[in-house]
Coordinates of C-alpha atoms in Angstrom, one line a residue:
X1 CA 63.5 95.5 70.4
X2 CA 66.6 96.7 68.5
X3 CA 68.5 93.8 66.7
X4 CA 71.6 94.5 68.7
X5 CA 69.7 94.3 72.0
X6 CA 68.2 91.0 70.8
X7 CA 71.7 89.6 70.1
X8 CA 72.9 90.6 73.5
X9 CA 69.9 89.1 75.1
X10 CA 70.5 85.8 73.3
X11 CA 74.2 85.8 74.4
X12 CA 73.1 86.3 78.0
X13 CA 70.8 83.3 77.7
X14 CA 73.5 81.2 76.1
X15 CA 75.9 82.2 78.9
X16 CA 73.3 81.3 81.5
X17 CA 72.8 77.9 80.0
X18 CA 76.5 77.2 79.9
X19 CA 76.9 78.1 83.6
X20 CA 73.9 75.9 84.4
X21 CA 75.2 73.0 82.4
X22 CA 78.5 73.1 84.3
X23 CA 76.7 73.3 87.6
X24 CA 74.4 70.3 87.0
X25 CA 77.0 68.3 85.1
X26 CA 75.0 68.1 81.9
X27 CA 76.7 68.4 78.5
X28 CA 76.0 71.7 76.9
X29 CA 74.3 70.6 73.6
X30 CA 71.6 68.7 75.6
X31 CA 70.8 71.7 77.7
X32 CA 70.9 74.0 74.7
X33 CA 68.2 71.9 73.0
X34 CA 65.9 72.1 76.0
X35 CA 66.8 75.8 76.4
X36 CA 65.9 76.5 72.8
X37 CA 62.5 74.8 73.3
X38 CA 61.9 76.7 76.6
X39 CA 62.8 80.2 75.2
X40 CA 60.4 79.6 72.3
X41 CA 57.6 79.4 74.9
X42 CA 58.4 82.7 76.6
X43 CA 55.8 85.3 75.5
X44 CA 56.9 88.6 74.1
X45 CA 60.2 87.6 72.7
X46 CA 61.0 88.8 69.1
X47 CA 60.9 86.5 66.1
X48 CA 64.4 86.4 64.7
X49 CA 64.3 85.6 61.0
X50 CA 67.6 84.6 59.3
X51 CA 68.2 84.9 55.6
X52 CA 68.2 81.2 54.5
X53 CA 70.9 82.0 51.9
X54 CA 73.4 83.0 54.5
X55 CA 72.7 80.4 57.3
X56 CA 75.1 77.8 55.9
X57 CA 77.7 80.4 55.1
X58 CA 77.7 81.9 58.7
X59 CA 77.5 78.7 60.7
X60 CA 79.0 75.8 58.9
X61 CA 82.6 76.9 57.8
X62 CA 83.9 77.5 61.3
X63 CA 82.1 74.5 62.8
X64 CA 83.3 72.1 60.2
X65 CA 86.8 73.6 59.9
X66 CA 87.3 73.3 63.7
X67 CA 86.1 69.7 63.8
X68 CA 88.5 68.8 60.9
X69 CA 91.4 70.7 62.5
X70 CA 91.2 68.7 65.6
X71 CA 90.9 65.3 63.8
X72 CA 93.8 63.0 64.1
X73 CA 94.7 62.1 60.5
X74 CA 96.4 58.9 61.5
X75 CA 93.4 57.6 63.4
X76 CA 91.2 58.8 60.5
X77 CA 93.1 56.7 58.0
X78 CA 93.3 53.7 60.4
X79 CA 89.5 53.5 60.7
X80 CA 88.6 54.8 57.2
X81 CA 86.6 51.7 56.4
X82 CA 83.9 52.0 59.1
X83 CA 83.9 55.8 58.8
X84 CA 83.3 55.8 55.1
X85 CA 80.6 53.1 55.3
X86 CA 78.8 55.1 58.0
X87 CA 79.3 58.5 56.5
X88 CA 78.2 57.5 53.0
X89 CA 76.2 54.3 53.3
X90 CA 74.2 55.2 56.4
X91 CA 73.5 58.7 55.3
X92 CA 72.1 57.4 52.0
X93 CA 70.0 54.6 53.6
X94 CA 68.7 57.0 56.3
X95 CA 67.7 59.6 53.7
X96 CA 65.9 57.0 51.6
X97 CA 64.2 55.5 54.7
X98 CA 63.0 58.8 56.0
X99 CA 61.9 59.9 52.5
X100 CA 59.8 56.7 52.1
X101 CA 58.2 57.0 55.6
X102 CA 57.5 60.7 55.3
X103 CA 55.9 60.2 51.9
X104 CA 53.8 57.4 53.3
X105 CA 52.4 59.0 56.4
X106 CA 52.3 62.7 55.7
X107 CA 49.6 63.8 53.2
X108 CA 51.0 65.7 50.2
X109 CA 54.6 65.0 51.2
X110 CA 56.5 64.1 48.0
X111 CA 59.5 61.8 47.7
X112 CA 61.7 64.8 46.8
X113 CA 60.5 66.6 50.0
X114 CA 61.2 63.4 51.9
X115 CA 64.7 63.2 50.6
X116 CA 65.3 66.8 51.7
X117 CA 64.1 65.9 55.2
X118 CA 66.2 62.7 55.1
X119 CA 69.3 64.6 54.1
X120 CA 68.8 67.1 56.9
X121 CA 68.3 64.6 59.7
X122 CA 70.8 62.0 58.5
X123 CA 74.2 63.5 59.7
X124 CA 75.0 62.5 63.3
X125 CA 76.7 65.0 65.7
X126 CA 79.4 63.5 67.9
X127 CA 79.9 66.5 70.2
X128 CA 77.5 65.6 73.0
X129 CA 78.3 61.9 72.8
X130 CA 82.1 62.3 73.0
X131 CA 81.6 64.8 75.9
X132 CA 79.7 62.1 77.8
X133 CA 82.1 59.3 76.8
X134 CA 85.1 61.2 78.2
X135 CA 83.7 60.6 81.6
X136 CA 83.1 56.9 81.0
X137 CA 85.2 53.9 80.3
X138 CA 84.7 53.6 76.5
X139 CA 87.0 52.1 73.9
X140 CA 89.0 54.8 72.1
X141 CA 88.1 53.1 68.8
X142 CA 84.4 54.0 69.2
X143 CA 85.1 57.6 69.9
X144 CA 87.5 57.9 66.9
X145 CA 85.0 56.3 64.5
X146 CA 82.2 58.5 65.8
X147 CA 84.2 61.7 65.3
X148 CA 85.3 60.6 61.9
X149 CA 81.7 59.6 60.9
X150 CA 80.4 63.0 62.2
X151 CA 82.9 64.9 60.2
X152 CA 82.4 63.1 56.8
X153 CA 78.7 62.5 57.1
X154 CA 78.2 66.3 57.5
X155 CA 79.7 66.7 54.1
X156 CA 77.9 63.9 52.4
X157 CA 74.5 64.8 53.9
X158 CA 74.9 68.5 52.8
X159 CA 75.8 67.5 49.3
X160 CA 72.7 65.3 49.3
X161 CA 70.8 68.4 50.6
X162 CA 71.8 70.4 47.6
X163 CA 70.6 67.7 45.2
X164 CA 67.3 67.4 47.1
X165 CA 66.7 71.1 47.1
X166 CA 67.2 71.2 43.4
X167 CA 64.7 68.3 43.0
X168 CA 62.1 70.1 45.0
X169 CA 62.7 73.3 43.2
X170 CA 62.5 71.9 39.7
X171 CA 60.1 69.0 40.4
X172 CA 62.4 66.6 38.5
X173 CA 64.7 64.0 39.9
X174 CA 67.0 61.5 38.1
X175 CA 69.0 59.0 40.1
X176 CA 71.8 58.8 37.5
X177 CA 72.1 62.5 37.2
X178 CA 72.1 62.8 41.0
X179 CA 74.9 60.3 41.4
X180 CA 77.0 62.1 38.8
X181 CA 76.3 65.4 40.5
X182 CA 77.3 63.9 43.9
X183 CA 80.6 62.7 42.5
X184 CA 81.4 66.0 40.7
X185 CA 80.4 68.2 43.7
X186 CA 82.4 66.0 46.1
X187 CA 85.5 65.6 44.0
X188 CA 85.6 69.3 43.1
X189 CA 85.1 70.3 46.7
X190 CA 87.9 68.2 47.9
X191 CA 90.2 69.6 45.2
X192 CA 89.3 73.2 46.1
X193 CA 89.9 72.4 49.8
X194 CA 93.4 71.0 49.0
X195 CA 94.3 74.1 47.0
X196 CA 93.1 76.6 49.7
X197 CA 94.6 74.5 52.4
X198 CA 98.0 74.4 50.7
X199 CA 98.0 78.2 50.0
X200 CA 97.1 78.8 53.7
X201 CA 99.9 76.5 54.8
X202 CA 102.4 78.4 52.7
X203 CA 101.3 81.7 54.2
X204 CA 101.4 80.4 57.7
X205 CA 104.9 78.9 57.1
X206 CA 106.6 81.8 55.3
X207 CA 104.8 85.1 56.0
X208 CA 105.8 85.3 59.7
X209 CA 102.6 87.0 60.7
X210 CA 101.7 88.3 64.2
X211 CA 99.8 85.7 66.4
X212 CA 96.6 87.7 66.0
X213 CA 96.9 87.8 62.2
X214 CA 97.6 84.1 62.1
X215 CA 94.4 83.4 64.1
X216 CA 92.5 85.6 61.7
X217 CA 94.0 83.6 58.8
X218 CA 92.6 80.4 60.2
X219 CA 89.1 81.9 59.9
X220 CA 89.8 83.3 56.5
X221 CA 90.9 79.8 55.4
X222 CA 87.7 78.3 56.5
X223 CA 85.4 80.8 54.8
X224 CA 87.6 81.1 51.7
X225 CA 87.5 77.3 51.2
X226 CA 83.7 77.4 51.4
X227 CA 83.2 80.5 49.3
X228 CA 85.5 79.5 46.4
X229 CA 83.9 76.0 46.2
X230 CA 80.4 77.4 46.3
X231 CA 81.3 80.1 43.6
X232 CA 82.5 77.2 41.4
X233 CA 79.2 75.3 42.1
X234 CA 81.1 72.6 44.0
X235 CA 80.7 71.3 47.6
X236 CA 81.8 74.1 49.9
X237 CA 81.3 71.8 52.9
X238 CA 83.8 69.2 51.6
X239 CA 86.2 72.0 50.7
X240 CA 86.1 73.3 54.3
X241 CA 86.6 69.8 55.7
X242 CA 89.5 69.0 53.4
X243 CA 91.2 72.3 54.2
X244 CA 90.7 71.8 57.9
X245 CA 92.2 68.3 57.7
X246 CA 95.2 69.5 55.7
X247 CA 96.0 72.5 58.1
X248 CA 95.2 70.5 61.2
X249 CA 97.7 67.8 60.2
X250 CA 100.4 70.5 59.5
X251 CA 99.6 72.9 62.4
X252 CA 102.2 71.5 64.8
X253 CA 105.0 72.5 62.4
X254 CA 103.7 75.8 61.2
X255 CA 102.1 77.4 64.3
X256 CA 104.1 78.8 67.3
X257 CA 102.9 77.9 70.8
X258 CA 101.5 81.4 71.2
X259 CA 99.5 81.1 68.0
X260 CA 98.1 77.7 69.0
X261 CA 97.1 78.9 72.5
X262 CA 95.4 82.0 71.1
X263 CA 93.8 80.3 68.2
X264 CA 92.4 77.4 70.3
X265 CA 90.9 79.9 72.8
X266 CA 89.3 82.0 70.0
X267 CA 88.0 79.0 68.1
X268 CA 86.5 77.5 71.3
X269 CA 84.7 80.7 72.0
X270 CA 83.3 81.0 68.4
X271 CA 82.1 77.4 68.3
X272 CA 80.3 77.7 71.7
X273 CA 78.8 81.0 70.5
X274 CA 77.5 79.5 67.2
X275 CA 76.1 76.4 68.8
X276 CA 74.3 78.5 71.4
X277 CA 72.9 81.0 68.9
X278 CA 71.5 78.5 66.4
X279 CA 69.7 76.5 69.1
X280 CA 68.2 79.6 70.6
X281 CA 67.3 81.0 67.2
X282 CA 65.4 77.9 66.2
X283 CA 63.7 78.0 69.6
X284 CA 62.5 81.5 68.9
X285 CA 61.1 80.5 65.5
X286 CA 59.4 77.3 66.6
X287 CA 56.1 78.7 67.9
X288 CA 55.7 80.7 64.7
X289 CA 56.6 77.6 62.6
X290 CA 54.0 75.4 64.4
X291 CA 51.3 78.1 64.0
X292 CA 52.1 78.4 60.3
X293 CA 51.6 74.7 59.6
X294 CA 48.1 74.4 58.2
X295 CA 45.8 71.4 58.1
X296 CA 47.6 69.4 60.8
X297 CA 46.6 68.8 64.4
X298 CA 49.1 68.9 67.2
X299 CA 48.7 65.2 67.7
X300 CA 49.5 64.6 64.0
X301 CA 52.6 66.8 64.2
X302 CA 53.9 65.0 67.3
X303 CA 53.2 61.7 65.6
X304 CA 55.3 62.7 62.6
X305 CA 58.1 64.0 64.8
X306 CA 58.2 60.8 66.9
X307 CA 57.8 58.5 63.9
X308 CA 60.7 60.1 62.0
X309 CA 62.9 60.2 65.2
X310 CA 62.3 56.4 65.8
X311 CA 62.9 55.7 62.2
X312 CA 66.3 57.4 62.3
X313 CA 67.3 55.4 65.4
X314 CA 66.0 52.1 64.0
X315 CA 67.7 52.5 60.7
X316 CA 71.0 53.2 62.4
X317 CA 70.7 50.0 64.5
X318 CA 69.8 47.9 61.6
X319 CA 72.4 49.3 59.2
X320 CA 75.3 49.0 61.7
X321 CA 74.5 45.5 62.8
X322 CA 74.1 44.4 59.1
X323 CA 77.3 46.2 58.0
X324 CA 79.2 44.7 60.9
X325 CA 78.0 41.2 60.1
X326 CA 78.9 41.6 56.4
X327 CA 82.3 43.1 57.3
X328 CA 83.1 40.2 59.6
X329 CA 82.3 37.7 56.9
X330 CA 84.4 39.4 54.3
X331 CA 87.3 39.9 56.7
X332 CA 87.2 36.3 57.6
X333 CA 87.5 35.3 54.0
X334 CA 90.7 37.4 53.6
X335 CA 92.1 36.4 57.0
X336 CA 91.7 39.8 58.7
X337 CA 90.5 40.3 62.3
X338 CA 87.1 41.9 62.8
X339 CA 87.0 45.7 63.3
X340 CA 85.0 45.2 66.5
X341 CA 85.8 42.4 68.9
X342 CA 82.3 42.0 70.3
X343 CA 78.7 43.1 69.8
X344 CA 79.0 45.5 72.7
X345 CA 81.0 47.8 70.4
X346 CA 78.4 47.8 67.6
X347 CA 75.6 48.2 70.2
X348 CA 77.1 51.4 71.6
X349 CA 78.0 52.7 68.1
X350 CA 74.4 52.0 66.9
X351 CA 72.9 53.6 70.0
X352 CA 74.7 56.9 69.5
X353 CA 72.6 58.7 66.9
X354 CA 72.5 62.3 68.2
X355 CA 71.8 65.1 65.8
X356 CA 72.9 68.7 66.2
X357 CA 74.1 72.0 64.8
X358 CA 74.6 70.8 61.2
X359 CA 71.0 69.5 60.9
X360 CA 69.8 72.9 62.4
X361 CA 71.8 74.9 60.0
X362 CA 70.7 72.8 57.1
X363 CA 67.0 73.1 57.8
X364 CA 67.3 76.9 58.4
X365 CA 69.0 77.2 55.0
X366 CA 65.8 76.0 53.1
X367 CA 64.6 79.0 51.1
X368 CA 61.1 80.4 52.0
X369 CA 60.1 80.5 48.3
X370 CA 60.8 78.5 45.2
X371 CA 62.4 80.2 42.1
X372 CA 58.9 80.9 40.7
X373 CA 58.0 82.8 43.8
X374 CA 55.6 80.3 45.4
X375 CA 56.1 79.2 49.0
X376 CA 58.6 76.4 49.5
X377 CA 56.4 73.2 50.1
X378 CA 56.5 71.8 53.6
X379 CA 59.2 74.1 54.9
X380 CA 57.7 74.7 58.3
X381 CA 56.8 71.0 58.7
X382 CA 60.3 70.0 57.8
X383 CA 61.7 72.5 60.4
X384 CA 59.4 71.2 63.1
X385 CA 60.2 67.5 62.4
X386 CA 63.9 68.3 62.4
X387 CA 63.7 69.9 65.8
X388 CA 61.8 66.9 67.1
X389 CA 64.5 64.5 65.8
X390 CA 67.2 66.6 67.5
X391 CA 65.2 66.8 70.7
X392 CA 64.7 63.1 70.8
X393 CA 68.2 62.0 69.9
X394 CA 70.1 64.6 71.9
X395 CA 67.9 64.8 75.1
X396 CA 66.4 61.3 75.4
X397 CA 69.3 59.3 74.0
X398 CA 71.9 61.7 75.5
X399 CA 70.6 61.5 79.0
X400 CA 70.4 57.7 78.8
X401 CA 73.9 57.2 77.2
X402 CA 75.8 56.9 80.5
X403 CA 73.3 54.2 81.6
X404 CA 73.9 52.3 78.3
X405 CA 77.7 52.6 78.6
X406 CA 77.6 51.2 82.2
X407 CA 75.3 48.4 81.2
X408 CA 77.6 47.3 78.4
X409 CA 80.5 47.1 81.0
X410 CA 83.5 47.7 78.8
X411 CA 85.8 47.9 81.8
X412 CA 89.4 49.0 81.7
X413 CA 90.3 49.4 78.0
X414 CA 93.7 48.2 76.6
X415 CA 95.3 50.6 74.2
X416 CA 97.9 50.5 71.4
X417 CA 99.1 54.0 72.4
X418 CA 101.9 54.9 74.8
X419 CA 101.0 55.9 78.3
X420 CA 101.4 59.5 79.5
X421 CA 104.4 58.3 81.5
X422 CA 106.1 56.6 78.5
X423 CA 105.5 59.7 76.3
X424 CA 107.0 62.0 78.8
X425 CA 110.0 59.7 79.3
X426 CA 110.7 59.7 75.6
X427 CA 110.3 63.4 75.3
X428 CA 112.7 63.9 78.3
X429 CA 115.3 61.6 76.8
X430 CA 115.1 63.3 73.5
X431 CA 115.5 66.7 75.1
X432 CA 118.5 65.6 77.1
X433 CA 120.3 64.2 74.0
X434 CA 119.6 67.4 72.0
X435 CA 120.8 69.7 74.8
X436 CA 124.0 67.6 75.4
X437 CA 124.7 67.6 71.6
X438 CA 124.3 71.4 71.5
X439 CA 126.7 71.9 74.5
X440 CA 129.3 69.7 72.8
X441 CA 129.0 71.2 69.3
X442 CA 129.2 74.8 70.5
X443 CA 131.5 74.1 73.4
X444 CA 129.2 75.8 75.8
X445 CA 130.4 76.3 79.4
X446 CA 129.5 78.1 82.5
X447 CA 127.3 77.6 85.6
X448 CA 124.1 78.4 83.8
X449 CA 124.8 75.7 81.2
X450 CA 125.6 73.2 83.8
X451 CA 122.3 73.9 85.7
X452 CA 120.2 73.4 82.6
X453 CA 122.0 70.2 81.7
X454 CA 121.6 68.9 85.3
X455 CA 117.9 69.8 85.2
X456 CA 117.4 67.7 82.0
X457 CA 119.4 64.8 83.5
X458 CA 117.4 64.8 86.7
X459 CA 114.1 64.9 84.8
X460 CA 115.2 62.0 82.6
X461 CA 116.4 60.0 85.6
X462 CA 113.2 60.5 87.5
X463 CA 111.0 59.4 84.6
X464 CA 113.2 56.4 83.9
X465 CA 113.1 55.0 87.5
X466 CA 110.1 56.4 89.3
X467 CA 106.7 54.6 89.1
X468 CA 103.8 56.4 87.5
X469 CA 102.0 56.9 90.9
X470 CA 105.1 58.3 92.5
X471 CA 105.6 60.7 89.6
X472 CA 102.0 61.8 89.8
X473 CA 102.4 62.6 93.6
X474 CA 105.7 64.5 92.9
X475 CA 104.1 66.4 90.0
X476 CA 101.1 67.4 92.2
X477 CA 103.5 68.6 94.9
X478 CA 105.5 70.6 92.4
X479 CA 102.2 72.0 91.0
X480 CA 101.0 73.1 94.4
X481 CA 104.3 74.8 95.2
X482 CA 104.6 76.6 91.8
X483 CA 101.0 77.8 91.8
X484 CA 101.4 79.1 95.4
X485 CA 104.5 81.0 94.3
X486 CA 102.8 82.4 91.2
X487 CA 99.8 83.6 93.2
X488 CA 102.1 85.3 95.7
X489 CA 103.8 87.2 92.9
X490 CA 100.5 88.1 91.3
X491 CA 99.2 89.5 94.7
X492 CA 102.4 91.6 95.1
X493 CA 102.2 92.8 91.5
X494 CA 98.6 94.0 92.1
X495 CA 99.6 95.7 95.3
X496 CA 102.4 97.6 93.5
X497 CA 99.9 98.7 90.8
X498 CA 97.3 99.8 93.4
X499 CA 100.0 101.8 95.2
X500 CA 101.0 103.4 91.9
X501 CA 104.5 102.1 92.2
X502 CA 104.6 100.4 88.8
X503 CA 104.1 101.6 85.2
X504 CA 100.9 100.2 83.6
X505 CA 102.8 98.7 80.6
X506 CA 105.2 96.9 82.9
X507 CA 102.3 95.7 85.0
X508 CA 100.6 94.1 82.0
X509 CA 104.0 92.6 80.7
X510 CA 104.7 90.9 84.0
X511 CA 101.1 89.9 84.5
X512 CA 101.3 88.2 81.1
X513 CA 104.5 86.3 82.1
X514 CA 102.7 85.1 85.3
X515 CA 99.7 84.0 83.2
X516 CA 101.9 81.9 81.0
X517 CA 103.5 80.3 83.9
X518 CA 100.2 79.5 85.6
X519 CA 98.8 78.0 82.4
X520 CA 101.8 75.7 82.3
X521 CA 101.2 74.5 85.9
X522 CA 97.5 74.7 86.2
X523 CA 95.6 71.4 86.5
X524 CA 94.0 70.3 83.2
X525 CA 90.2 70.5 82.9

């Protein structure tokens, strides 16, 4: 089969899984994991072999940049303490625990190989968990901490991966040297990310590019941050995350609405595509990987996979409960309230230990051969165990997550944030003040001016006096009327085109106007 035909076949499979996930109300990453396993069992499909040296380059920059771009910087700083403890402390403890167990139960598995496996399976992936929690009553604090942890632990785990790869390749490992390397790689990567992010910010702000070019620049920023840092032998992952956080924090002031809408659509497509492809690719490789593992029975392989999976979950529970207890004691001494008001919070946080695309990309990046030309020790076994961990944490824990959330019974959650109604009221009042100020300053008159001012006054008055439920009913009625009118215009526009009574350029121009109106009024979700 031609490589292009293979890619198209994989895309069709990913599209089919996405449609199935929507129909059966199952989050996409969970179905992708199962789909990757199933496609690997289909006979006759080609084995797609990726160059390990380009796996991280292709998959990680867009995935990490997108996650960082969407991160709320204020929330990130607010919960920095638990995020850093989980992203650094838990990654290190998980890596060491997995290394010890793998060395103890797998014949010939060295500590360095165990650290490599531990670094690969240590970063959590919040995508599936947050998708599930959006449909449940879950404290926003937990979602924020999970997203922050997932972002930072990707970076810390992949820095640890680089150190473990070097240890396996050279056969030497020094804890002191590794810690120094960790600090240098991390600090340098953050510095490069800030520089690349600032340069990108200046270009976005001053170059006045077309929307399409601005969208391209967001991708260039992600890959440039990674490549520059890697070229300087620093952490490309931390560089990408830093650049993404920087631009994400500034994007509301540098991107036009058209750029934001276009960029979000393109980035969403790319992330779904990359997630789908990497799960399917590893599924295609899995049968060949298993058959290439010599000297181990199927029962032993499954025992290793289940044992490491349970270890990852148990370590997370133990670490989070111990860290929470210690944090509460310290905070009590300095007269600060606990981060989590009850054990229900820590229980849910500890339960959510899903692994995903970063672990897959990391394991596929392991070279097939050492620098001396000999086969990389345990590569296929590490790949198999990694898939087992992802399968267990995503599918088993993911399917049971709604049950766990309901059992913890969080109920209606109080929030420190303004309600949708309060925000809209403040926005409307600010708009009215600015419009009235402009009318006075420039002495604007005329019927059109009066109509616009009256619209803002009416909107502000409605929001100030109507109850939220009444406003919702009114908004739904307005929505129905507007969408009906837009659809009628669209039907008539198509009729004019079909009767050849309208120029094609004018057709697309007016169709674009109607599209923008419909996006404004279309129900969210």
